[in-house]
Coordinates of C-alpha atoms and ligand atoms in Angstrom, one line a residue:
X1 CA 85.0 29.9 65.6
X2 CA 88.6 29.5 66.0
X3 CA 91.1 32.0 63.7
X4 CA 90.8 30.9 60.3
X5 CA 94.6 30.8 58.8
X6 CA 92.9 28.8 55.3
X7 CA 94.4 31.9 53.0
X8 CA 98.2 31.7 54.4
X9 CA 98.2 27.6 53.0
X10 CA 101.7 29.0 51.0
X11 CA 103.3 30.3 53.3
X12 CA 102.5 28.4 55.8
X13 CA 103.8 25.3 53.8
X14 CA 106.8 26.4 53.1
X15 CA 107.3 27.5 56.7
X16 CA 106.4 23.7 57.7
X17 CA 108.7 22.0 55.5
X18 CA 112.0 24.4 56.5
X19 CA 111.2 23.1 60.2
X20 CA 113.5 19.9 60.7
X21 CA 111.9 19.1 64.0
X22 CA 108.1 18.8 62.1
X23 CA 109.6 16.7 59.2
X24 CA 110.7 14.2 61.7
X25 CA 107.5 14.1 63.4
X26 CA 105.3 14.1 59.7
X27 CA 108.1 10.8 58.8
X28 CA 105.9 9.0 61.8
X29 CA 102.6 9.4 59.8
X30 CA 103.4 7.3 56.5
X31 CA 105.5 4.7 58.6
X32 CA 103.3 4.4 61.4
X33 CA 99.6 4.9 61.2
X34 CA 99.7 3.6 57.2
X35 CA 101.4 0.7 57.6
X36 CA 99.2 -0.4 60.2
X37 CA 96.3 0.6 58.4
X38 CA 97.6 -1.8 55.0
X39 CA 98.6 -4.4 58.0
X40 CA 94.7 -4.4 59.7
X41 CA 93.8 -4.9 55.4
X42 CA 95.9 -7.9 54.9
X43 CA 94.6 -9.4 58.2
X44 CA 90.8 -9.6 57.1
X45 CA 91.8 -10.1 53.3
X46 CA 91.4 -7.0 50.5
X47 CA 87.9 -8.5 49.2
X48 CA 86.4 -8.6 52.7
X49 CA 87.6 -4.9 53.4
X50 CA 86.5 -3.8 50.0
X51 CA 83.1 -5.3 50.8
X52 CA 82.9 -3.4 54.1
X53 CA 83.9 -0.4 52.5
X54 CA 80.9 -0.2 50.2
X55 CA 78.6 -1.7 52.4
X56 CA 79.6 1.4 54.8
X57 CA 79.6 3.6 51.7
X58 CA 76.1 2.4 50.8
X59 CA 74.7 3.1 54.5
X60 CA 76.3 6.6 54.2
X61 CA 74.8 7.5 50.5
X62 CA 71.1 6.4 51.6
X63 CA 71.5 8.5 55.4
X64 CA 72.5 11.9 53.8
X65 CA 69.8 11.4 51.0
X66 CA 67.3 10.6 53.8
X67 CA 69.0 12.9 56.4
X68 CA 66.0 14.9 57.2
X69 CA 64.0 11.4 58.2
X70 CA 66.8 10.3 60.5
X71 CA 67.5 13.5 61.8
X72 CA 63.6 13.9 62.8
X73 CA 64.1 10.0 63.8
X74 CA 67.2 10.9 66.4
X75 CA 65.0 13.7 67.7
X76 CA 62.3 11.4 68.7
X77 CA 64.5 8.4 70.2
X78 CA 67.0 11.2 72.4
X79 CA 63.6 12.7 73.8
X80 CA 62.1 9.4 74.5
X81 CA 65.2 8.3 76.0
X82 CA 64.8 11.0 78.9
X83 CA 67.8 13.7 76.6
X84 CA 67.3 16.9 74.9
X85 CA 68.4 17.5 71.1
X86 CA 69.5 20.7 70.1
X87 CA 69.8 21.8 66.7
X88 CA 72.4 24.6 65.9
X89 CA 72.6 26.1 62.7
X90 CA 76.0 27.6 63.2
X91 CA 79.1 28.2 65.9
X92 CA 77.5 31.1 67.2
X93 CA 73.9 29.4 68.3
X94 CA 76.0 25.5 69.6
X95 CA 78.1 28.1 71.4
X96 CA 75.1 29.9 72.6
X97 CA 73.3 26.5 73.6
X98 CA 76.6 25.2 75.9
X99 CA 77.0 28.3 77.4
X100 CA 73.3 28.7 78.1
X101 CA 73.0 25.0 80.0
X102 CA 76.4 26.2 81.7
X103 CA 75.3 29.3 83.2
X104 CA 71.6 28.3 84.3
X105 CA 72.9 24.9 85.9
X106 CA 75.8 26.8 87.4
X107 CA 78.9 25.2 86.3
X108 CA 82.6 25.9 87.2
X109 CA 84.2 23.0 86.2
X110 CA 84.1 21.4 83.0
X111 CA 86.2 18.2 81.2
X112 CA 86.1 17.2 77.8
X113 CA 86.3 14.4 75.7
X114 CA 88.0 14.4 71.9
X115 CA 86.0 16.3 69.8
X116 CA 86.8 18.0 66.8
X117 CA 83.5 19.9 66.2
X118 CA 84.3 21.6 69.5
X119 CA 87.3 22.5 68.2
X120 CA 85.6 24.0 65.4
X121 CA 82.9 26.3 66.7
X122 CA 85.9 27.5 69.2
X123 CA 83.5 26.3 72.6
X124 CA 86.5 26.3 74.9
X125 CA 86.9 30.2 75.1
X126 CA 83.2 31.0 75.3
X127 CA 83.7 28.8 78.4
X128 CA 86.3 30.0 79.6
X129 CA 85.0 33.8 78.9
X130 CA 81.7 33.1 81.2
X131 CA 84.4 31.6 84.1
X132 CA 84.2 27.9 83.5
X133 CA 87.5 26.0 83.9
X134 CA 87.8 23.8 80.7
X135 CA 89.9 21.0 80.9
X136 CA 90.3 18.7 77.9
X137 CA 91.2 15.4 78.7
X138 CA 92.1 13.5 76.0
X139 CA 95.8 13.3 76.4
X140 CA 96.5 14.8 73.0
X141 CA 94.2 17.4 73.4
X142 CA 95.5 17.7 77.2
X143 CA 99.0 18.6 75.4
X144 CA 97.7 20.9 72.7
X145 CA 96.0 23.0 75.6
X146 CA 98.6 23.4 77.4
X147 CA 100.9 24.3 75.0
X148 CA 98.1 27.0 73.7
X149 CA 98.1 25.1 70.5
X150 CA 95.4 23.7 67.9
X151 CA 95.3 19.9 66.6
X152 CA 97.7 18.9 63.6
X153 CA 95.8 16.1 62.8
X154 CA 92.1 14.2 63.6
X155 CA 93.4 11.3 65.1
X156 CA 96.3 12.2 66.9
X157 CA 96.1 16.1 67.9
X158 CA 99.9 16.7 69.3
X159 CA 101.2 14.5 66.2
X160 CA 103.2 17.5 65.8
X161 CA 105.2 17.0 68.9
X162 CA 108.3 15.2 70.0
X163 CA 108.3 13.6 73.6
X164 CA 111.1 16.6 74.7
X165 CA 108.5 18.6 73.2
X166 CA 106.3 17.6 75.8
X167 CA 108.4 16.8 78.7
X168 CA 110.0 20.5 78.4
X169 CA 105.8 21.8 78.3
X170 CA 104.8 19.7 81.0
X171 CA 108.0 21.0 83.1
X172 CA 106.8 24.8 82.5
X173 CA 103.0 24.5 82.9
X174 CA 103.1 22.0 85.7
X175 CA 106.1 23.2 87.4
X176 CA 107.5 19.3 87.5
X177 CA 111.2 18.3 87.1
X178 CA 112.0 17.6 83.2
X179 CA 111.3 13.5 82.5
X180 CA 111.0 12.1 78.8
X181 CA 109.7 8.9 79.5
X182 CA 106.4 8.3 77.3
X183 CA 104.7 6.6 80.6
X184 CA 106.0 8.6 83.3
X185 CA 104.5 11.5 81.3
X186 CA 101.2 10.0 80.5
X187 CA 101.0 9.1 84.5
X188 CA 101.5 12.5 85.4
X189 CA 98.1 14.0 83.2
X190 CA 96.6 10.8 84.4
X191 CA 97.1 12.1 87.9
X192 CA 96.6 15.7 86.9
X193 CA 92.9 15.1 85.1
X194 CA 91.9 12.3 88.3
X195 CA 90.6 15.7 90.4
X196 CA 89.3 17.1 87.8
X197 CA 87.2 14.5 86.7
X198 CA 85.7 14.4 90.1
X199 CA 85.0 17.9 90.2
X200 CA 83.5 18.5 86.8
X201 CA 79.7 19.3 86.5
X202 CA 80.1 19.4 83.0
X203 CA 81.3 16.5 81.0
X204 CA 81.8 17.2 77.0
X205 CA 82.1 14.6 74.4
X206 CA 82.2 14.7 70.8
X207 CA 80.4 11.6 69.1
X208 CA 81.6 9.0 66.4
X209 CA 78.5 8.4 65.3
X210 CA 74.8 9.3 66.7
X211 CA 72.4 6.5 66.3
X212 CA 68.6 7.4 64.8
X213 CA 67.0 4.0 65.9
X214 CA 67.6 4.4 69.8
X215 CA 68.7 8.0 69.8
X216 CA 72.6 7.1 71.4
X217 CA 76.0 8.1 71.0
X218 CA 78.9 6.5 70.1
X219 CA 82.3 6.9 71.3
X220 CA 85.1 5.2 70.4
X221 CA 88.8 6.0 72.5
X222 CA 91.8 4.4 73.4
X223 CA 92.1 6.0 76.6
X224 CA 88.8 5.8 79.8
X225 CA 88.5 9.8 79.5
X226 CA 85.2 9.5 77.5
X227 CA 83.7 7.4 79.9
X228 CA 84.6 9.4 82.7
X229 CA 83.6 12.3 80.9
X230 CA 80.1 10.9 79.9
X231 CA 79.3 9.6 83.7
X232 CA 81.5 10.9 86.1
X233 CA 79.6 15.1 85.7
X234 CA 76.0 15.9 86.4
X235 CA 75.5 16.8 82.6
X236 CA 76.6 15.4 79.0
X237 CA 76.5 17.3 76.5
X238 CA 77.1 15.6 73.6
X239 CA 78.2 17.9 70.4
X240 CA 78.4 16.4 66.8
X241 CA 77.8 17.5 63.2
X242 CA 74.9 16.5 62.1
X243 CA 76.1 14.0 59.3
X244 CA 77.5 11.6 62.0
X245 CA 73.8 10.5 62.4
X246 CA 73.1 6.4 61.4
X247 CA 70.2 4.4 61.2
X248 CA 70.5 1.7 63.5
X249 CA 72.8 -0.6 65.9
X250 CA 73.2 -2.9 63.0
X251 CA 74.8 -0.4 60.5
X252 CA 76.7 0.7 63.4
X253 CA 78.9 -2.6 63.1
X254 CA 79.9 -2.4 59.8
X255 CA 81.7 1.4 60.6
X256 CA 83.2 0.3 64.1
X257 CA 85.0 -2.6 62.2
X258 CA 86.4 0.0 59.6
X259 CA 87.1 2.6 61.6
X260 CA 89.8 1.7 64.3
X261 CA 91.5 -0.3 61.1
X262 CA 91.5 3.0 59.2
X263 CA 92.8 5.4 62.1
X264 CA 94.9 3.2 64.1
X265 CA 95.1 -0.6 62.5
X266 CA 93.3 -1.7 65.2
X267 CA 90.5 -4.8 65.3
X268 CA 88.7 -2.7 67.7
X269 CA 89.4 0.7 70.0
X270 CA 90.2 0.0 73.8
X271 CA 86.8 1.6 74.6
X272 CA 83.8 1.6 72.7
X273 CA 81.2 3.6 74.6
X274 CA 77.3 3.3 73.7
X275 CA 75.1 6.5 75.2
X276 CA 71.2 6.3 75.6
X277 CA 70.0 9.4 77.5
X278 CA 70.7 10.3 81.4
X279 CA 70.6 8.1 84.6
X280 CA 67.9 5.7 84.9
X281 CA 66.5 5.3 88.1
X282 CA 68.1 1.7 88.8
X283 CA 71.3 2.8 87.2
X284 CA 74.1 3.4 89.6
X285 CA 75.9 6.4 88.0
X286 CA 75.5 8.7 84.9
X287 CA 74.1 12.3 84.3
X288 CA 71.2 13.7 85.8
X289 CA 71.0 15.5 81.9
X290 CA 71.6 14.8 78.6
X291 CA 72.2 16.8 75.9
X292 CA 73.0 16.4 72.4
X293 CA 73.8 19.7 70.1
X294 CA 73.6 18.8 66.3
X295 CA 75.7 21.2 64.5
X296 CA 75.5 22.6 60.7
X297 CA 77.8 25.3 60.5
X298 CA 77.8 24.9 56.8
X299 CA 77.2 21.5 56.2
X300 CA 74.0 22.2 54.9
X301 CA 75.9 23.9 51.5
X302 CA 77.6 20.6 51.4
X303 CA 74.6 19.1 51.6
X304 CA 73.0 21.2 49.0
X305 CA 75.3 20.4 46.4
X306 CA 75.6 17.6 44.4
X307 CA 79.3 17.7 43.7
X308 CA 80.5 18.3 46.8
X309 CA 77.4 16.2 48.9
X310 CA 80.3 13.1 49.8
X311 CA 82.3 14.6 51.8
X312 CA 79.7 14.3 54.6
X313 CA 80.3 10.3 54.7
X314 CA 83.6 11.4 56.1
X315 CA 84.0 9.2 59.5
X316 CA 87.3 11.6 60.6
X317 CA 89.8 8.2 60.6
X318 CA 92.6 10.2 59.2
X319 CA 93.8 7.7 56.5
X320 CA 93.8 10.2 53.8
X321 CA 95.8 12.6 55.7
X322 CA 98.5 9.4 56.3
X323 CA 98.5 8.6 52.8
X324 CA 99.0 12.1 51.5
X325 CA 102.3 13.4 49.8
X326 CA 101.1 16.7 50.8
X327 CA 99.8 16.6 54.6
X328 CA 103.1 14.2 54.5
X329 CA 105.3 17.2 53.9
X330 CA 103.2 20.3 55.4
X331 CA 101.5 18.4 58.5
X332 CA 98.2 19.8 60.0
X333 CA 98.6 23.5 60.8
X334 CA 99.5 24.9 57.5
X335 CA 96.0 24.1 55.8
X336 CA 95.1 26.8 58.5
X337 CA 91.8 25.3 59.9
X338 CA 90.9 22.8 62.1
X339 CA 90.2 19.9 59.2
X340 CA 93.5 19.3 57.6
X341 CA 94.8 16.9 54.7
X342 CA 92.3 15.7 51.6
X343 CA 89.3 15.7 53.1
X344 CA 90.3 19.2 54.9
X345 CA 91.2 20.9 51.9
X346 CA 87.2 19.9 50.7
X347 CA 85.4 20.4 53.4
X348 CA 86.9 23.9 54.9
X349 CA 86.5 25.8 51.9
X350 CA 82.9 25.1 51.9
X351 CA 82.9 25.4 56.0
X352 CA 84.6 28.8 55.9
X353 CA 83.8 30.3 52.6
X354 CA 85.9 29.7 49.3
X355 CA 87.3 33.0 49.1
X356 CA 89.1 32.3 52.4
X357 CA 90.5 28.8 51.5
X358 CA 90.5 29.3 47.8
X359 CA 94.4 28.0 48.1
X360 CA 93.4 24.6 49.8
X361 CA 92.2 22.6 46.9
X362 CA 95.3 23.6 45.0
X363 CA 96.9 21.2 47.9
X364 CA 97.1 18.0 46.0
X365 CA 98.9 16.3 43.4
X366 CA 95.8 14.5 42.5
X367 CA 97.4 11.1 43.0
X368 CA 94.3 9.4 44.0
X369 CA 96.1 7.5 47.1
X370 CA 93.6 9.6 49.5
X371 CA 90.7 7.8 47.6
X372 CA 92.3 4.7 48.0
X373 CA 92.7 4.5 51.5
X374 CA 89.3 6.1 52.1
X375 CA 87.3 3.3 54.2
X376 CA 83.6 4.8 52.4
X377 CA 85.4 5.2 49.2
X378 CA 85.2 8.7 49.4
X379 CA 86.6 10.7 46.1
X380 CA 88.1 13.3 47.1
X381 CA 90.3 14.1 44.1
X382 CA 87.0 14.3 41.8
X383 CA 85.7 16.7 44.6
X384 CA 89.0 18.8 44.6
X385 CA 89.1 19.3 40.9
X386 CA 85.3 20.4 41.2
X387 CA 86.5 23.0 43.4
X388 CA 89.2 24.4 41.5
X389 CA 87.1 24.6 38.8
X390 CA 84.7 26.8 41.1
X391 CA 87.8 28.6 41.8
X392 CA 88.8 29.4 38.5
X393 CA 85.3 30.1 36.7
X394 CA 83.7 31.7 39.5
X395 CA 82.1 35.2 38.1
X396 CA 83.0 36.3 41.8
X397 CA 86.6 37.7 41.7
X398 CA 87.0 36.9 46.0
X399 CA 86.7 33.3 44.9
X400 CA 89.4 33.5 42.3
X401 CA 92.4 31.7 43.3
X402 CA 94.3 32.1 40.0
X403 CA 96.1 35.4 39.1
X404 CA 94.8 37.3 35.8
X405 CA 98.4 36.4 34.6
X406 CA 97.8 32.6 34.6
X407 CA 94.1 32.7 33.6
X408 CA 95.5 34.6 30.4
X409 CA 98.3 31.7 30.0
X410 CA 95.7 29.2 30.5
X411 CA 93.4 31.0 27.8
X412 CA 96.7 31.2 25.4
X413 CA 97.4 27.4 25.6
X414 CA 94.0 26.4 25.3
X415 CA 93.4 28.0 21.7
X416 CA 96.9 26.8 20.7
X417 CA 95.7 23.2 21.4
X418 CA 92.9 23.9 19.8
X419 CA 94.1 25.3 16.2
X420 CA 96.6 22.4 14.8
X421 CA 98.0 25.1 11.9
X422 CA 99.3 27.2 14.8
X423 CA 100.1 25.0 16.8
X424 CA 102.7 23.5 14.4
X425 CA 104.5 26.6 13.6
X426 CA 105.0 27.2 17.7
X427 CA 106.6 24.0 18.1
X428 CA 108.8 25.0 14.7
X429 CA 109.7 28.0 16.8
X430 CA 110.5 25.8 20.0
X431 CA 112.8 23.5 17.8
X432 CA 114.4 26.3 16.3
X433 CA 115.0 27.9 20.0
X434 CA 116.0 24.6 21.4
X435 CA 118.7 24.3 18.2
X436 CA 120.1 27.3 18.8
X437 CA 120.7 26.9 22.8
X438 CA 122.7 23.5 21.3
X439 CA 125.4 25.6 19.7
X440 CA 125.4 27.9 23.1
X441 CA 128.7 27.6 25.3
X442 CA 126.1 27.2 28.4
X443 CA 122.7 26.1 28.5
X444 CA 120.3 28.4 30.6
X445 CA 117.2 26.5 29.9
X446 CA 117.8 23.2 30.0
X447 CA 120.5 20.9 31.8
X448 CA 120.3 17.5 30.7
X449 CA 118.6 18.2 27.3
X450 CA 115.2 16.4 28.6
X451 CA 114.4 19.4 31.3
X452 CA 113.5 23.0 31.4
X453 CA 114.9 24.2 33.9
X454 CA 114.8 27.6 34.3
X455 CA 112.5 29.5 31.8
X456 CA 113.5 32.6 31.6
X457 CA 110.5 35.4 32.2
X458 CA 107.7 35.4 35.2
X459 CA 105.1 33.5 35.2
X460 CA 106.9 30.8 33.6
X461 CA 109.7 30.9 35.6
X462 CA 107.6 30.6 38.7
X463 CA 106.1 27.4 37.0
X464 CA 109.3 25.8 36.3
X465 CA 110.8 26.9 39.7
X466 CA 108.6 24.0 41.4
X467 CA 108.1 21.6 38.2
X468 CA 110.0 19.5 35.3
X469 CA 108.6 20.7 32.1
X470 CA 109.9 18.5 29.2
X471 CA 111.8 19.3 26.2
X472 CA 110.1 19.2 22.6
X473 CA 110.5 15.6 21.3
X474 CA 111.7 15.0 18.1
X475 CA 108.4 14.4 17.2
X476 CA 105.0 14.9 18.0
X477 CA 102.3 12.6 18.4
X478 CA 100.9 14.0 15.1
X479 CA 103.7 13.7 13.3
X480 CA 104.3 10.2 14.2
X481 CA 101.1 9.3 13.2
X482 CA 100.6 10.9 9.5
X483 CA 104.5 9.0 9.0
X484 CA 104.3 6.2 10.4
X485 CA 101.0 4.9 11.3
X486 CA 98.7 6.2 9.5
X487 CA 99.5 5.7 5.9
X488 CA 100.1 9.4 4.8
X489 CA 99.5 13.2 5.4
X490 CA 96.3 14.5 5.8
X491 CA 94.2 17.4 6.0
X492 CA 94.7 19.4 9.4
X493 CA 92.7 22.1 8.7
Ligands
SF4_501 S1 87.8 11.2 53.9 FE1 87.8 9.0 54.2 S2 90.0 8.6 54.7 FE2 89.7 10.8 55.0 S3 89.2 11.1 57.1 FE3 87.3 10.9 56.0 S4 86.7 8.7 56.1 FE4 88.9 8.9 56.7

């Protein structure tokens, strides 16, 4: 697997949003892809979207409760179709399995379609280790490689980079004169990746979606590199997790109308690529071979619990990570892992082990906007708040992701919520401390009278470095109610 950076989220945020050059870049992500998304929305009406949603929803919550049919289902159709399925149960055995058809078919050359799950299990050095030249062709992914980088986001890899980003890269690694226009740049990989398309044994492709009922897989692009991928080399190999697997051709229309609306705004992608097996006899072109590797890699904990079991209907369209204030401000590589954003900061924690990302689901305001834009009404911020609580009750200290200092605090506040006697006298204490910063020349706490500021002791001055914590009112809820509303005093005991 790739380096996992999950643990340095901190830092790594507040590296991301001192770099100018990525703010401008993240600015794209709300104004672009978003309002596209909302725009694709208004086109087909909110009810008819909302009724996709859940139909697509309802296909995904019956497929991973049945996944062990379908799964045995896929295996049955790819075979009969003239392919081979594979079942790895982590990096180190889907590695294994691509190296192993590499070597024994002899392979030098080898392109690739988009595919994030490649990304994951880190395929591209094990290639590259046994002497197979990996090229990725996606032009995205084309940039990231170059620059020797990993994607910022699951739509649009290189999101991260500005076109002098990429003109300056292409100019050292291709050794052509420095030229920023968009087209002429996207001419010259399209020239660079023409040879190697027609050299490649090997073609790679990740899959959208894998389909039980006739054992294909489904590709959808905006550029022809997956089809020449998929055709052009001897062999496909195909490499997926195995929760992209559907039922049938029919369910697959519902998630190919959602989809491009959710990633792009678009009706439909430029290419839309069905796979059944190898060459027939009477076709003209295709694969003598056809492999498809079904990953777990830790899916299988997702799977095994209930709490956490949703974030398998993810379809990787990237709306959450649009929509999010956070991924908005920190962009892809500081959540340290190949999944970023929402559905990231669920999914790699279980992928990687908590105690490495035990920082990611503190990455959310819990404004609910990711579940919003979700096409299969995925809720994420019911899932995140599951896994802080894992994080803070976990008898396993690795797991931990609060300090003994705020798990203390936390204990403190809880039984002063919980015993009304005390809880008056501490917010005597807080008026009384409040009064007397009034008759202070300067105010070190608060400003404006409404705001703390600046408490004055760690940990609570860490707290209200980052956050408003309100003054004391002039009275409390309780004491509102026993004068005003609710006809007298009463016991609080
Ligand atoms: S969680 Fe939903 S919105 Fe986010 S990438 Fe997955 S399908 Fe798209």
């Amino acid at each position: 697997m790739p380096e996992i950076k999950t643990q340095d989220f901190s830092a790594a945020s507040v590296k991301a949003m001192l770099n100018p050059q990525l703010q401008r870049a993240l600015n794209r992500v709300g104004s672009g892809f978003d309002v596209a998304r909302l725009s694709a929305i208004e086109e087909v009406t909110p009810e008819v979207w909302d009724r996709w949603r859940q139909e697509a929803r309802d296909i995904k919550v019956h497929t991973i409760e049945h996944l062990d049919y379908y799964l045995d289902l896929l295996h049955t159709n790819v075979t009969a179709a003239g392919g081979h399925l594979h079942f790895a149960k982590d990096a180190d055995q889907a590695n294994e399995i691509v190296a192993h058809i590499a070597r024994t078919r002899n392979v030098k050359v080898a392109t690739k379609s988009k595919s994030m799950v490649s990304e994951e299990l880190g395929l591209n050095p094990v290639l590259e280790s046994m002497g197979v030249d990996v090229y990725e062709t996606d032009l995205g992914e084309y940039i990231i490689q170059l620059a020797d980088e990993t994607p910022s986001h699951l739509v649009a890899p290189a999101l991260h980079k500005s076109k002098e980003d990429v003109a300056e890269l292409f100019t050292e690694k291709l050794g052509i004169p420095y030229d920023d226009d968009i087209y002429h740049m996207a001419a010259t990989a399209r020239t660079v990746l023409r040879d190697k398309f027609m050299e490649a044994d090997l073609g790679i492709s990740g899959a959208n979606f894998v389909v039980a009922e006739t054992g294909s897989l489904v590709i959808i692009t905006n550029e022809g590199n997956g089809r020449l991928c998929t055709s052009a080399p001897r062999i496909h190999i195909g490499i997926t997790g195995m929760e992209k697997v559907i039922p049938s051709m029919q369910d697959l229309s519902v998630f190919l109308r959602l989809l491009p609306r959710s990633a792009t705004g678009q009706r439909i992608t430029s290419y839309v690529s069905i796979i059944t097996g190898p060459r027939r006899d009477d076709d003209e072109d295709g694969p003598e071979e056809f492999h498809l590797v079904l990953v777990d890699n830790g899916r299988s904990r997702l799977l095994a619990d209930p709490a956490l079991r949703e974030s398998l209907y993810c379809i990787r369209c990237g709306a959450c990570l649009n929509i999010c204030p956070v991924y908005q401000r920190v962009g892809g590589h500081a959540y340290g892992w190949v999944y970023p954003g929402p559905i990231g900061a669920v999914v790699s924690p279980m992928l990687v082990g908590l105690p490495k990302a035990k920082e990611l689901p503190q990455a959310s305001s819990l404004c609910g906007a990711c579940r919003e834009a979700c096409p299969i009404k995925i809720d994420i911020p019911r899932m995140l708040l599951d896994l802080r609580k894992k994080t803070a009750e976990s008898p396993d200290k690795s797991q931990r992701s609060a300090p003994q200092i705020e798990r203390t605090m936390a204990r403190l506040y809880a039984g002063l919520m919980s015993r009304p006697r005390l809880l008056r006298v501490a917010v005597g204490f807080g008026r009384f401390l409040q009064k007397l910063e009034r008759v202070m020349p300067f105010s070190p706490l608060t400003k404006d009278r409404k705001w703390i500021r600046n408490a004055p002791l760690p940990p609570l001055s860490k707290w209200t470095r980052s956050r408003d914590l309100p003054t004391l009112p002039k009275q409390t809820f309780h004491e509102i109610w026993e004068k005003e509303l609710s006809g007298g005093p009463r016991d609080r005991s």
